[in-house]
Structures are given as structure tokens and as C-alpha cells.
Amino acid sequence: DYWVTHVREAVRFDDGIRALAAQGVTRFVELGPDGVLSGMARESAGDDALLVPLLRKDREEVTVALTALAELYVRGVPADWAAVLDGTDGRPVDLPTYAFQHEYFWPAGSATGTGDIRLAGLGTAGHPLLGAAVELAGADGVVLTGRLSLQAQPWLADHVVGGSVLVPGTALLELAIRAADEVGCDTVEELTLSAPLLLPAHGGTRIQVTVGEPDESGRRSVAVHSREDNDDERGSWTLHAEGMLADAAPTVPRPDFDASVWPPKDARPVDVTDCYETLAEAGLRYGPVFQGLRAAWRRGDDVYAEVTLNDDVDGGTFGLHPALFDAALHASYAFGGDEPHDAAPGGVPFSWEGVRLHASGASALRVRLTRTGEDSLAVELADPAGAPVASVESLVVRSASTVGGGTGSGTKPLYHVDWVPARAAAGTRPAEPVALLGGNALASVITDTDGLITAADLDALAEREVPGTVLVTVTNLLPDVVESAHHAVAQALELVRKWLADERFTASRLVFVVGASETTGSAEGLTAAPVGGLVRSAQLEHPGRFGLLDVEPGSVLSAELLAAVVRVLGEAESEVVVRGGEV
């Protein structure tokens, strides 16, 4: 009778909910497999009513039921929590007695703090880049140690060469000067930089400055090594700089460099407004701390300049702050000419000779650079009052492009590109249909087109049954390599967009045939490489929709090779190279 009545007579669900609401009922629980009735009852029950379905379709029952109970509980419905938690590990706990807002007062410890290093039998180094010094027993040598990191020395992040954060050559020279002071020498006779010192984004790098015993003339060897700061105590050390220290007779700047008369007489001003933009184009990207060049003048083979250290950088604890010294060398920008477009691209230090520090802690400098060779300079630095600060008899610089491949640990890369011969099943023809896109564009690569589908473009291909593999090439060379690369990438991008936009291509793969992108130096390789990069990006976003086929210029894909390529691509390979008739 119940079911017959339920089917034949009006349910009057809306009337029932409204009647309950009129009686003051504001909380409704739906007992059923889903929350359909709760949604239907919302309009009838009113905006203030709480409607809670006990279960929801395709959701975990216990979680949904407990959530429903919690919603009811916070709206004033009593719950027997002892019964709910019976048989579980749950138990009631008191709520916290404080507000749920927190304010932290963590002690700000020094990133370079080492406590009392004398407890470890070490001496203090007295330098911001060094933590300790130790005299070697049984030998008249010294080792100074420290740790560099972007957390402890954040200003180092403003020195970027070739896209990598490198410790500037002036910082390595500063370490050698400090080592000379430690052993009573006043001159860095020579210092040659052998390997760039890269700093990791996280963690630090240990450094050691070692000073050898004096020879008959009192000269001492000096070397700067580093090792990545990790738990592997057996890691190798990398040599970054080595040279000689000496105790030379005192010298003074040349008489014709009168830094008290400023700017120098008869010197022509050089516009340095675009200095750091020009240096950035040459691969030298300096942040604010290193952008200290303020003005420059030129007279003959001499360049004069003013450089300052940022107000928020403390140079008083250094012999000569590396950022300030480096900024002094940026004045070589003015050797290019009087106009910004004539400016020299600049370089990075490679070797130093005859370096002496006359005064420490400078925050502003007057600079004279004298060109002594095609890539060498003499450097003289004075303070704003004209008193000598430092002098360099000879500095050899080299292009920023030669500085790549630096390391902080000396370890070899973990990964390298290696092509593995494919093991495709034998066959003389592709096992599935293959389409060639672009008319005769692939005629020089695939000469045997029997059984292959050809189409002029994607629109023509879409009008027929689209095969699983579609080959296309866009590496048509123009007279200019750069224009050719841009043209090829634009073509490839248009093809990728059209391929993804048309649902008729969803089950197929578009394979770009490029010419020897792994071969450096050829026009084909330079044109194909950016196309390959674009396709690889598309592969990451749309797996299985695109492929790359790299063939040597002038080579021909036989039917057997093409069959092997198609089979290998069908085995979830995204990139295939054909060399010497092998896939």
C-alpha cells in the first residue's frame, strides 16, 4: 500500500517542508544516498535553515557522515561524542585558551657566527669573508678558512657573469691581500685566476687560503681553494687562484696622477648612463651593490672615474670592498669612445701583478686606468681627498664569454646526452599509414613515397582520414641565419597551434623533421635547434602529440629507415636521431 500510494498520489514534498518550517524547524537532515532532496528543500525551508545530507554520492561514507554531524553540532544540535568515538582512538580534548594568532620573536643569529673559535685551537681571521686562521706546526705557513654563501654575503648575488653567480675576481684578490697581511707581506706580486667560483642558491661553499713558507727572497706562494659545503668530507677541493706574495719596497702613485685635482685637466667627460646596460648585453649583469660607477673622463690612453659604495654596504671591515674595487674596473667601459654606442664591452679579471693596498676601508674612489696592452691595464686608486688607496701594476682581463664552466666543488656533471641505438622490429614499410605534410618540402629526405599520404597543409590533411604519424619540416634556409631561425620557429609555432586546435588530429602525432640540430656550427643546426626547443616545450604540455626526427643534412630516409623511425616513435619515444643509417 505504501508504494502504491507513493506512486499514485501527490508527494507534497514542498508542502511538508513549509509546514515544518512554520512549526519553527530550522535544521533538516537528509537520510539517503545523496543530497538531492536537500537542494530541493532549500527554497521551501528558507534562507536561515540548515539542510545537511548525511551521505553524498561517490564520497567516503565515514568522512561525509562525520562532516554532517559536525555541521549539526556547531549549529546547536547535541551530539553523543562518546558513542561516536567508541571503538576508535579519538578522545575529547580541551580547546586552546589563547587566540589563534601568533607573533614570533626568533633570535636573529649571525650566519657567519662561529662562537669562540679559540676553543678549537684556531685564531681569528679578522675579515668578513674568513672565519679562522691557523699557523702550521713545523712550517712557516698559514691557512685561513671561511665559508661563502648568498645567505651570509647576499651582496655576492649582484655579481652575475654568463647567467651564474660568481665570486668576483676582486674578492679572491681581497683574500690574497688579507693573507699577505697575516704573514707580513705588503704586495701581491702576482695572482692568476684559474677557475671561476660559483655560489649555489642554497647552502654554502668552504674556502681555504693557504700561504706557503718563504723562499730565499722572502716570497711566499698563495692559493685559494673551495669545496662545496656538504656532509661529504672527502669531496675534492678546486683551485681558483694562485700566485706569490712579497715584501716589496714602498712605492707611491706616479707623479702625474694628482688625484687631488679633480676632474683631471684636459680630460673629456664620457657618458656612462648606459654602462651597465651595455655590460649586461656582454654577459656581465651587475646588481645595485656592484653598480658603483658614477662618472668617467678620458685623456689619451687614460680613463679617470669616480666610484662609490652603496650606503647600505659596510666597506670599513674590508681592505678594499670587492664591489667597490670591481666598480673601479667598470671604468674600462670608457675606453671604447666618447659616445655610448662606442663603449667597450668590458671584461673580467684574469691575472694581477704588483698589487699593493695603501689604505683600507674606503667607500669612495677616484680611479685612473691606463691601457698598457690590448687586454691589460694599470690601475691606481685614491680616496676623495687624493690620498692613495691601492695600485695595480698590471691587470689582464678577458672576455666574459670565456668564463663559463666554473665550479664550486670540482665535481663532474651527473648527466650528459647520450643517444642509444633503438631496437625496433624489422620491416620494409611502415606498419601504419604515414603522412607527409608540405608537398615537396620533404622530397630531399624521403624519396620513396609509395604508400605514403601527402598533403599540402593541415587543412588539406584534415579533409581525409588522418594517420597516426604526420611528418613535417620547417627548416627552409634563408640567406641570413638569424632570419632563417626566426622564420622556422614562427612556422613551427603556427603548426603547433593549428594541430592542437583541431580535434581531428587528437589521435595523431605531428613529427617535426629537423636537420642536424646536434651539429654545432652549421646553418642547418642553428636553424633547427630553436625549432627543437619549441617542440620539446610542446611535448611537455601535450605528451604524445608531437615528436622530433633529427637527420643529417643531405641524408635520405629509405623506406626501411622510415619504418624503423615510425615504430620507435610508436614505442613512446619523443625524439629520434638518424645517423649513418641507424636509428
Coordinates of C-alpha atoms in Angstrom, one line a residue:
D1 CA 0.0 0.0 0.0
Y2 CA 2.8 2.4 0.8
W3 CA 4.5 2.1 -2.6
V4 CA 1.1 2.3 -4.4
T5 CA 0.2 5.4 -2.5
H6 CA 3.7 6.9 -3.1
V7 CA 3.3 6.4 -6.9
R8 CA -0.3 7.2 -7.4
E9 CA -0.8 10.2 -5.1
A10 CA 0.9 13.5 -4.8
V11 CA 4.0 13.5 -2.6
R12 CA 3.6 17.1 -1.4
F13 CA 7.2 17.4 -0.5
D14 CA 7.2 21.2 -0.7
D15 CA 4.1 21.4 1.5
G16 CA 5.7 19.2 4.1
I17 CA 8.9 21.3 4.3
R18 CA 6.9 24.5 4.5
A19 CA 4.8 23.0 7.3
L20 CA 7.9 22.0 9.3
A21 CA 9.4 25.5 8.8
A22 CA 6.1 27.1 10.0
Q23 CA 6.5 25.0 13.2
G24 CA 9.9 26.5 13.8
V25 CA 12.1 23.7 12.4
T26 CA 15.4 25.1 11.1
R27 CA 17.6 22.1 10.9
F28 CA 17.0 19.3 8.4
V29 CA 18.9 16.0 8.0
E30 CA 18.5 14.1 4.7
L31 CA 18.8 10.3 5.3
G32 CA 19.6 8.9 1.9
P33 CA 22.4 8.1 -0.6
D34 CA 22.9 11.6 -1.8
G35 CA 21.9 15.3 -1.2
V36 CA 19.3 15.7 -3.9
L37 CA 16.4 16.5 -1.5
S38 CA 18.4 19.0 0.5
G39 CA 18.9 21.0 -2.6
M40 CA 15.2 20.8 -3.5
A41 CA 14.1 21.8 0.1
R42 CA 16.3 24.9 0.4
E43 CA 13.8 27.3 -1.2
S44 CA 10.9 25.9 0.8
A45 CA 12.8 25.8 4.2
G46 CA 14.0 29.4 4.0
D47 CA 17.5 31.1 3.9
D48 CA 18.1 30.6 7.6
A49 CA 17.5 26.8 7.6
L50 CA 20.4 24.3 7.8
L51 CA 20.0 21.3 5.4
V52 CA 22.6 18.6 5.8
P53 CA 22.7 15.4 3.7
L54 CA 24.1 12.5 5.8
L55 CA 25.7 10.8 2.8
R56 CA 26.9 12.0 -0.6
K57 CA 27.3 10.1 -3.9
D58 CA 30.9 8.8 -4.7
R59 CA 32.3 10.1 -1.4
E60 CA 33.8 8.2 1.6
E61 CA 30.8 7.4 3.9
V62 CA 32.5 7.8 7.3
T63 CA 34.1 11.2 6.4
V64 CA 30.8 12.6 5.0
A65 CA 28.8 11.4 7.9
L66 CA 31.2 12.9 10.5
T67 CA 31.2 16.1 8.5
A68 CA 27.4 16.2 8.6
L69 CA 27.5 15.6 12.4
A70 CA 30.0 18.4 12.8
E71 CA 27.8 20.8 10.8
L72 CA 24.9 20.0 13.0
Y73 CA 26.9 20.2 16.2
V74 CA 28.2 23.7 15.5
R75 CA 24.6 24.8 14.9
G76 CA 23.5 23.7 18.3
V77 CA 22.4 20.1 17.8
P78 CA 23.7 18.0 20.7
A79 CA 25.9 15.0 19.9
D80 CA 26.8 11.9 21.9
W81 CA 30.5 12.1 21.2
A82 CA 31.2 9.1 23.5
A83 CA 29.1 7.0 21.2
V84 CA 30.6 8.5 18.1
L85 CA 34.2 7.9 19.3
D86 CA 33.5 4.4 20.8
G87 CA 35.9 1.9 19.3
T88 CA 38.3 4.5 18.0
D89 CA 41.5 6.1 19.3
G90 CA 39.8 9.5 19.3
R91 CA 39.2 11.3 22.6
P92 CA 37.8 14.8 23.5
V93 CA 40.5 17.4 24.2
D94 CA 40.2 20.9 25.7
L95 CA 40.3 23.8 23.2
P96 CA 43.3 26.1 23.5
T97 CA 42.9 29.0 25.9
Y98 CA 44.6 31.6 23.6
A99 CA 43.7 33.2 20.3
F100 CA 44.8 31.6 17.1
Q101 CA 47.1 34.5 16.1
H102 CA 50.8 34.2 16.7
E103 CA 53.7 36.7 16.7
Y104 CA 57.2 35.2 16.6
F105 CA 60.3 36.6 18.1
W106 CA 63.1 34.4 16.9
P107 CA 66.6 35.4 17.8
A108 CA 68.4 36.6 14.7
G109 CA 71.7 34.7 14.8
S110 CA 74.6 35.6 12.6
A111 CA 75.0 33.5 9.5
T112 CA 78.8 33.7 9.9
G113 CA 79.0 33.3 13.7
T114 CA 81.4 30.7 14.9
G115 CA 81.4 31.2 18.6
D116 CA 84.8 31.3 20.3
I117 CA 87.0 29.6 17.7
R118 CA 89.9 29.7 20.1
L119 CA 88.2 26.7 21.8
A120 CA 89.0 24.8 18.6
G121 CA 92.7 25.9 18.7
L122 CA 92.2 28.4 15.9
G123 CA 92.9 32.1 15.6
T124 CA 90.6 34.8 14.4
A125 CA 90.9 35.9 10.8
G126 CA 89.6 39.4 11.3
H127 CA 87.9 39.5 7.9
P128 CA 84.2 39.4 6.8
L129 CA 84.9 36.6 4.3
L130 CA 87.1 34.5 6.6
G131 CA 86.3 32.8 9.9
A132 CA 89.6 31.5 11.2
A133 CA 93.4 31.4 10.8
V134 CA 95.8 28.7 11.8
E135 CA 99.6 28.6 11.8
L136 CA 101.0 25.3 10.6
A137 CA 103.2 23.5 13.1
G138 CA 106.7 22.7 11.9
A139 CA 106.4 25.0 8.9
D140 CA 106.2 28.8 8.4
G141 CA 102.9 28.6 6.6
V142 CA 99.4 29.8 7.3
V143 CA 95.9 28.6 6.4
L144 CA 92.9 30.9 6.5
T145 CA 89.4 29.4 6.2
G146 CA 85.9 30.7 5.7
R147 CA 82.5 30.0 4.2
L148 CA 80.8 31.9 1.5
S149 CA 77.0 31.8 0.8
L150 CA 74.3 34.0 -0.6
Q151 CA 72.7 33.9 2.8
A152 CA 75.7 35.2 4.7
Q153 CA 77.0 37.5 2.0
P154 CA 73.9 38.5 0.0
W155 CA 75.7 41.2 -1.9
L156 CA 77.5 38.5 -3.9
A157 CA 74.3 37.7 -5.7
D158 CA 74.7 41.0 -7.5
H159 CA 77.7 39.7 -9.4
V160 CA 76.3 37.6 -12.3
V161 CA 78.5 36.5 -15.2
G162 CA 77.1 34.5 -18.1
G163 CA 73.9 33.8 -16.0
S164 CA 75.7 32.4 -13.0
V165 CA 76.5 34.0 -9.6
L166 CA 80.3 34.1 -9.4
V167 CA 82.6 35.3 -6.7
P168 CA 84.2 38.4 -8.3
G169 CA 87.9 38.3 -9.0
T170 CA 88.4 41.3 -6.7
A171 CA 87.1 39.1 -3.8
L172 CA 89.8 36.5 -4.5
L173 CA 92.3 39.3 -4.6
E174 CA 91.0 40.6 -1.3
L175 CA 91.6 37.2 0.2
A176 CA 95.2 37.2 -1.1
I177 CA 95.7 40.7 0.4
R178 CA 94.4 39.6 3.8
A179 CA 96.7 36.5 3.6
A180 CA 99.7 38.8 2.8
D181 CA 98.9 40.9 5.9
E182 CA 98.8 37.7 8.0
V183 CA 102.4 36.8 7.1
G184 CA 103.8 40.3 7.0
C185 CA 103.9 40.9 3.2
D186 CA 102.7 44.1 1.6
T187 CA 102.4 43.1 -2.0
V188 CA 100.5 40.6 -4.0
E189 CA 103.3 40.1 -6.6
E190 CA 101.1 38.0 -8.9
L191 CA 97.7 36.3 -8.7
T192 CA 96.2 34.3 -11.6
L193 CA 92.6 33.2 -11.5
S194 CA 92.4 29.6 -12.8
A195 CA 88.7 28.7 -12.3
P196 CA 85.5 30.7 -11.6
L197 CA 84.0 30.2 -8.2
L198 CA 80.2 29.6 -8.5
L199 CA 78.0 30.1 -5.5
P200 CA 74.9 27.8 -5.1
A201 CA 71.5 29.3 -4.5
H202 CA 71.2 27.3 -1.2
G203 CA 73.9 26.2 1.1
G204 CA 77.5 27.5 1.1
T205 CA 81.0 26.9 -0.1
R206 CA 84.0 26.4 2.1
I207 CA 87.2 28.3 1.2
Q208 CA 90.8 28.0 2.1
V209 CA 93.6 30.4 1.6
T210 CA 97.0 28.7 2.0
V211 CA 100.3 30.6 2.3
G212 CA 103.5 28.7 1.9
E213 CA 106.9 29.1 3.5
P214 CA 109.1 32.0 2.4
D215 CA 111.8 31.4 -0.1
E216 CA 115.3 32.9 -0.1
S217 CA 114.0 36.3 -1.1
G218 CA 111.0 36.2 1.3
R219 CA 108.4 35.5 -1.4
R220 CA 105.6 33.1 -0.5
S221 CA 103.1 31.1 -2.5
V222 CA 99.4 31.8 -2.0
A223 CA 96.5 29.7 -3.3
V224 CA 92.7 29.9 -2.9
H225 CA 90.7 26.7 -2.9
S226 CA 87.0 25.9 -2.4
R227 CA 84.8 22.9 -1.8
E228 CA 81.0 22.7 -1.7
D229 CA 79.7 22.8 1.8
N230 CA 78.1 19.4 2.3
D231 CA 78.3 16.4 4.5
D232 CA 80.8 14.7 2.3
E233 CA 84.2 15.4 4.0
R234 CA 86.0 13.5 1.2
G235 CA 85.0 15.9 -1.6
S236 CA 87.7 17.3 -3.7
W237 CA 89.0 20.9 -3.5
T238 CA 89.0 23.2 -6.5
L239 CA 91.9 25.6 -7.1
H240 CA 90.6 29.1 -8.1
A241 CA 93.6 31.3 -7.8
E242 CA 97.3 31.0 -7.1
G243 CA 100.2 33.4 -7.0
M244 CA 103.1 34.9 -5.0
L245 CA 103.2 37.3 -2.1
A246 CA 106.2 39.6 -1.4
D247 CA 107.5 42.3 0.9
A248 CA 108.4 44.9 -1.7
A249 CA 109.9 48.4 -1.2
P250 CA 107.3 51.1 -0.7
T251 CA 106.1 52.8 -3.8
V252 CA 103.8 55.8 -4.4
P253 CA 101.5 56.6 -7.3
R254 CA 103.1 58.1 -10.4
P255 CA 103.7 61.8 -10.0
D256 CA 101.4 62.7 -12.9
F257 CA 98.4 61.2 -11.2
D258 CA 97.4 64.0 -8.9
A259 CA 94.1 62.8 -7.6
S260 CA 93.6 66.0 -5.6
V261 CA 92.9 67.9 -8.8
W262 CA 89.6 66.5 -10.0
P263 CA 88.4 66.0 -12.6
P264 CA 91.8 65.9 -14.3
K265 CA 92.8 68.8 -16.5
D266 CA 92.0 68.4 -20.3
A267 CA 90.1 65.1 -19.7
R268 CA 86.9 64.7 -21.8
P269 CA 83.7 63.5 -20.0
V270 CA 82.4 60.2 -21.1
D271 CA 78.7 59.4 -20.8
V272 CA 78.3 56.3 -18.6
T273 CA 74.5 56.3 -18.4
D274 CA 74.2 53.1 -20.4
C275 CA 77.3 51.5 -18.9
Y276 CA 75.5 48.7 -17.0
E277 CA 73.0 48.0 -19.8
T278 CA 75.9 47.6 -22.2
L279 CA 77.8 45.3 -19.8
A280 CA 74.7 43.2 -19.3
E281 CA 74.4 42.7 -23.1
A282 CA 78.0 41.4 -22.9
G283 CA 77.1 38.8 -20.2
L284 CA 78.1 40.9 -17.2
R285 CA 74.9 41.5 -15.1
Y286 CA 75.7 43.7 -12.1
G287 CA 73.1 44.3 -9.3
P288 CA 72.8 47.5 -7.3
V289 CA 75.8 46.8 -5.0
F290 CA 78.2 46.5 -7.9
Q291 CA 76.8 49.4 -9.9
G292 CA 79.1 51.9 -8.4
L293 CA 80.4 53.8 -11.5
R294 CA 79.3 57.4 -11.2
A295 CA 81.3 59.4 -13.7
A296 CA 84.2 58.9 -16.2
W297 CA 86.6 61.0 -18.2
R298 CA 89.2 60.1 -20.8
R299 CA 92.5 61.6 -21.7
G300 CA 94.7 59.8 -24.2
D301 CA 95.3 56.2 -23.0
D302 CA 94.0 57.0 -19.5
V303 CA 90.5 56.8 -18.2
Y304 CA 89.5 58.5 -15.0
A305 CA 86.4 57.7 -13.0
E306 CA 84.5 58.2 -9.7
V307 CA 83.1 55.1 -8.0
T308 CA 81.2 54.8 -4.7
L309 CA 79.9 52.0 -2.5
N310 CA 76.2 51.9 -1.7
D311 CA 75.3 53.4 1.7
D312 CA 73.8 50.2 3.0
V313 CA 77.1 48.3 2.3
D314 CA 79.8 48.4 5.0
G315 CA 83.2 48.7 3.4
G316 CA 85.0 49.5 6.7
T317 CA 85.8 45.9 7.6
F318 CA 87.4 45.1 4.3
G319 CA 90.8 46.0 3.0
L320 CA 89.0 47.2 -0.1
H321 CA 85.5 46.1 -0.6
P322 CA 85.3 43.8 -3.7
A323 CA 82.2 45.5 -5.0
L324 CA 84.0 48.9 -4.9
F325 CA 87.1 47.6 -6.5
D326 CA 85.1 45.8 -9.2
A327 CA 83.2 49.0 -9.9
A328 CA 86.5 50.8 -10.4
L329 CA 87.3 48.3 -13.2
H330 CA 84.0 49.1 -14.9
A331 CA 85.5 52.4 -15.9
S332 CA 87.2 50.4 -18.7
Y333 CA 83.8 50.9 -20.4
A334 CA 85.1 54.4 -21.3
F335 CA 88.0 53.1 -23.4
G336 CA 85.5 52.5 -26.3
G337 CA 85.0 56.2 -27.1
D338 CA 83.2 59.3 -26.1
E339 CA 79.8 58.2 -27.2
P340 CA 77.7 55.4 -25.5
H341 CA 77.5 53.4 -28.7
D342 CA 81.3 53.4 -28.9
A343 CA 81.7 51.9 -25.4
A344 CA 84.0 48.9 -24.8
P345 CA 82.1 45.8 -23.7
G346 CA 84.3 45.3 -20.6
G347 CA 85.8 42.1 -19.2
V348 CA 86.6 40.2 -16.0
P349 CA 89.9 40.0 -14.2
F350 CA 92.3 37.2 -15.2
S351 CA 95.6 37.9 -13.6
W352 CA 97.1 40.6 -11.3
E353 CA 100.6 41.8 -10.8
G354 CA 102.1 44.2 -8.3
V355 CA 99.0 44.8 -6.2
R356 CA 99.5 47.0 -3.1
L357 CA 96.9 48.3 -0.6
H358 CA 97.9 51.7 0.8
A359 CA 94.7 52.3 2.9
S360 CA 91.8 50.2 4.0
G361 CA 88.1 50.7 4.5
A362 CA 87.4 53.1 1.5
S363 CA 83.8 53.8 0.5
A364 CA 84.5 56.1 -2.5
L365 CA 87.4 56.1 -5.0
R366 CA 89.0 58.2 -7.7
V367 CA 90.2 55.9 -10.4
R368 CA 92.8 56.0 -13.1
L369 CA 93.0 53.2 -15.6
T370 CA 95.9 53.2 -18.1
R371 CA 95.8 50.9 -21.1
T372 CA 99.2 49.0 -21.2
G373 CA 98.2 46.4 -23.8
E374 CA 95.3 45.1 -25.9
D375 CA 93.9 43.4 -22.8
S376 CA 95.9 44.8 -19.9
L377 CA 95.6 47.8 -17.6
A378 CA 97.4 49.6 -14.9
V379 CA 95.2 50.7 -12.0
E380 CA 95.6 53.5 -9.5
L381 CA 93.0 54.2 -6.8
A382 CA 92.8 57.2 -4.5
D383 CA 90.2 58.4 -1.9
P384 CA 88.2 61.6 -2.5
A385 CA 90.9 63.7 -0.8
G386 CA 93.5 62.3 -3.3
A387 CA 95.4 60.0 -0.9
P388 CA 96.5 56.7 -2.4
V389 CA 94.3 53.7 -1.6
A390 CA 95.6 50.9 -3.9
S391 CA 97.7 50.4 -7.0
V392 CA 98.0 47.6 -9.6
E393 CA 101.0 47.5 -11.9
S394 CA 99.2 45.2 -14.4
L395 CA 95.8 43.7 -14.7
V396 CA 95.0 41.3 -17.5
V397 CA 91.3 41.0 -18.3
R398 CA 89.4 38.5 -20.5
S399 CA 86.0 38.4 -22.1
A400 CA 83.0 37.3 -20.0
S401 CA 82.3 34.7 -22.7
T402 CA 85.4 32.7 -21.7
V403 CA 84.4 32.4 -18.0
G404 CA 81.7 29.7 -18.4
G405 CA 82.1 26.3 -16.8
G406 CA 83.0 27.4 -13.3
T407 CA 82.5 25.2 -10.3
G408 CA 82.4 25.4 -6.6
S409 CA 83.2 21.8 -5.9
G410 CA 85.2 20.4 -8.8
T411 CA 82.7 17.6 -9.3
K412 CA 81.8 16.4 -12.8
P413 CA 78.2 16.7 -14.1
L414 CA 76.0 13.8 -13.2
Y415 CA 74.2 13.8 -16.6
H416 CA 75.1 14.0 -20.2
V417 CA 73.4 13.5 -23.5
D418 CA 73.9 10.0 -25.0
W419 CA 72.0 8.6 -27.9
V420 CA 71.1 4.9 -27.6
P421 CA 70.5 2.7 -30.7
A422 CA 66.8 1.8 -31.0
R423 CA 65.7 -1.8 -31.1
A424 CA 62.8 -1.6 -33.5
A425 CA 61.2 -4.6 -35.1
A426 CA 62.4 -5.3 -38.7
G427 CA 60.2 -4.2 -41.6
T428 CA 60.5 -2.7 -45.1
R429 CA 57.5 -0.4 -44.9
P430 CA 55.8 1.5 -42.0
A431 CA 53.3 -0.8 -40.3
E432 CA 50.8 2.1 -40.1
P433 CA 49.9 4.9 -42.6
V434 CA 52.3 7.9 -42.6
A435 CA 51.5 11.4 -44.0
L436 CA 54.0 13.9 -45.4
L437 CA 53.0 17.5 -44.9
G438 CA 54.1 20.3 -47.1
G439 CA 54.2 19.0 -50.6
N440 CA 57.8 18.8 -51.8
A441 CA 59.3 20.1 -48.6
L442 CA 60.4 16.6 -47.5
A443 CA 61.3 15.4 -51.0
S444 CA 65.1 15.6 -50.4
V445 CA 64.8 13.5 -47.2
I446 CA 62.1 10.9 -48.2
T447 CA 62.4 9.9 -51.8
D448 CA 60.4 6.7 -51.7
T449 CA 56.8 7.9 -51.1
D450 CA 55.0 4.8 -52.2
G451 CA 52.2 4.1 -49.8
L452 CA 52.6 7.4 -48.1
I453 CA 49.9 10.1 -47.8
T454 CA 50.8 13.6 -49.0
A455 CA 49.1 16.8 -48.2
A456 CA 49.9 20.4 -48.8
D457 CA 48.9 21.6 -45.4
L458 CA 47.0 20.7 -42.3
D459 CA 43.7 21.9 -43.8
A460 CA 44.1 19.5 -46.7
L461 CA 45.1 16.7 -44.4
A462 CA 42.1 17.2 -42.1
E463 CA 39.7 16.5 -45.1
R464 CA 40.8 12.9 -45.2
E465 CA 41.5 10.2 -42.6
V466 CA 44.4 11.4 -40.5
P467 CA 47.1 8.7 -40.0
G468 CA 48.8 8.1 -36.7
T469 CA 52.1 9.8 -37.8
V470 CA 52.4 13.0 -39.7
L471 CA 55.9 14.3 -40.8
V472 CA 56.6 18.0 -41.4
T473 CA 59.7 20.1 -41.8
V474 CA 60.1 23.9 -41.4
T475 CA 63.9 24.3 -41.6
N476 CA 64.0 26.1 -45.0
L477 CA 67.1 28.2 -45.0
L478 CA 67.1 32.0 -45.7
P479 CA 70.3 33.9 -46.6
D480 CA 70.6 35.2 -43.0
V481 CA 70.9 32.5 -40.3
V482 CA 69.1 34.6 -37.7
E483 CA 66.2 35.4 -40.0
S484 CA 66.1 31.7 -41.0
A485 CA 65.8 30.7 -37.4
H486 CA 63.1 33.2 -36.6
H487 CA 61.2 32.1 -39.7
A488 CA 61.4 28.4 -38.9
V489 CA 60.3 29.0 -35.3
A490 CA 57.3 31.1 -36.4
Q491 CA 56.3 28.3 -38.9
A492 CA 56.6 25.7 -36.2
L493 CA 54.6 27.7 -33.7
E494 CA 51.8 28.1 -36.2
L495 CA 51.7 24.4 -36.9
V496 CA 51.7 23.5 -33.2
R497 CA 48.7 25.8 -32.6
K498 CA 46.7 24.6 -35.5
W499 CA 47.5 20.9 -34.6
L500 CA 46.2 21.4 -31.1
A501 CA 43.2 23.4 -32.1
D502 CA 41.7 20.8 -34.4
E503 CA 40.1 17.8 -32.8
R504 CA 40.6 15.7 -35.9
F505 CA 44.3 15.5 -35.1
T506 CA 43.8 14.4 -31.5
A507 CA 44.8 10.7 -32.1
S508 CA 47.8 11.5 -34.2
R509 CA 51.4 12.7 -33.7
L510 CA 53.0 15.6 -35.6
V511 CA 56.7 14.8 -36.1
F512 CA 59.0 17.7 -37.0
V513 CA 61.9 16.7 -39.2
V514 CA 64.9 18.9 -38.4
G515 CA 68.4 18.9 -40.0
A516 CA 71.2 18.0 -37.7
S517 CA 70.3 20.1 -34.6
E518 CA 73.0 18.3 -32.7
T519 CA 75.7 19.5 -35.1
T520 CA 77.1 22.8 -33.9
G521 CA 78.3 25.5 -36.3
S522 CA 76.2 24.6 -39.4
A523 CA 73.4 26.9 -40.6
E524 CA 71.0 23.9 -40.5
G525 CA 71.9 23.2 -36.9
L526 CA 71.5 26.8 -35.8
T527 CA 68.1 26.9 -37.5
A528 CA 66.9 23.5 -36.3
A529 CA 67.9 24.0 -32.6
P530 CA 65.3 26.6 -31.7
V531 CA 62.6 24.6 -33.5
G532 CA 63.6 21.6 -31.4
G533 CA 63.4 23.6 -28.3
L534 CA 59.9 24.8 -29.2
V535 CA 58.7 21.2 -29.9
R536 CA 60.2 19.9 -26.7
S537 CA 58.2 22.5 -24.8
A538 CA 55.1 21.5 -26.6
Q539 CA 55.8 17.8 -25.7
L540 CA 55.9 18.7 -22.0
E541 CA 52.5 20.3 -22.1
H542 CA 50.9 17.8 -24.6
P543 CA 52.5 14.4 -24.2
G544 CA 52.2 12.1 -27.2
R545 CA 51.1 14.8 -29.6
F546 CA 54.5 15.8 -31.0
G547 CA 57.8 14.2 -32.0
L548 CA 61.2 15.2 -33.3
L549 CA 63.2 13.5 -36.0
D550 CA 66.8 14.7 -36.4
V551 CA 68.5 13.8 -39.7
E552 CA 71.9 14.7 -41.1
P553 CA 71.9 17.3 -44.0
G554 CA 71.9 15.5 -47.3
S555 CA 70.9 12.2 -45.9
V556 CA 67.9 10.2 -47.3
L557 CA 65.5 8.1 -45.3
S558 CA 64.9 4.8 -47.0
A559 CA 61.6 3.0 -46.6
E560 CA 63.2 0.7 -44.1
L561 CA 64.6 3.6 -42.1
L562 CA 61.3 5.4 -42.1
A563 CA 59.6 2.2 -41.0
A564 CA 62.0 1.9 -38.1
V565 CA 61.5 5.6 -37.1
V566 CA 57.7 5.2 -37.1
R567 CA 58.0 2.1 -34.9
V568 CA 60.3 3.7 -32.4
L569 CA 58.1 6.8 -32.2
G570 CA 55.2 4.4 -31.6
E571 CA 57.1 3.0 -28.5
A572 CA 56.6 6.3 -26.6
E573 CA 59.9 7.8 -27.7
S574 CA 59.5 11.6 -28.2
E575 CA 62.8 12.2 -30.1
V576 CA 64.6 10.1 -32.7
V577 CA 68.0 10.8 -34.3
V578 CA 69.1 9.1 -37.6
R579 CA 72.9 8.9 -38.1
G580 CA 74.8 6.7 -40.5
G581 CA 71.7 4.7 -41.4
E582 CA 71.0 3.9 -37.8
V583 CA 68.0 4.9 -35.6

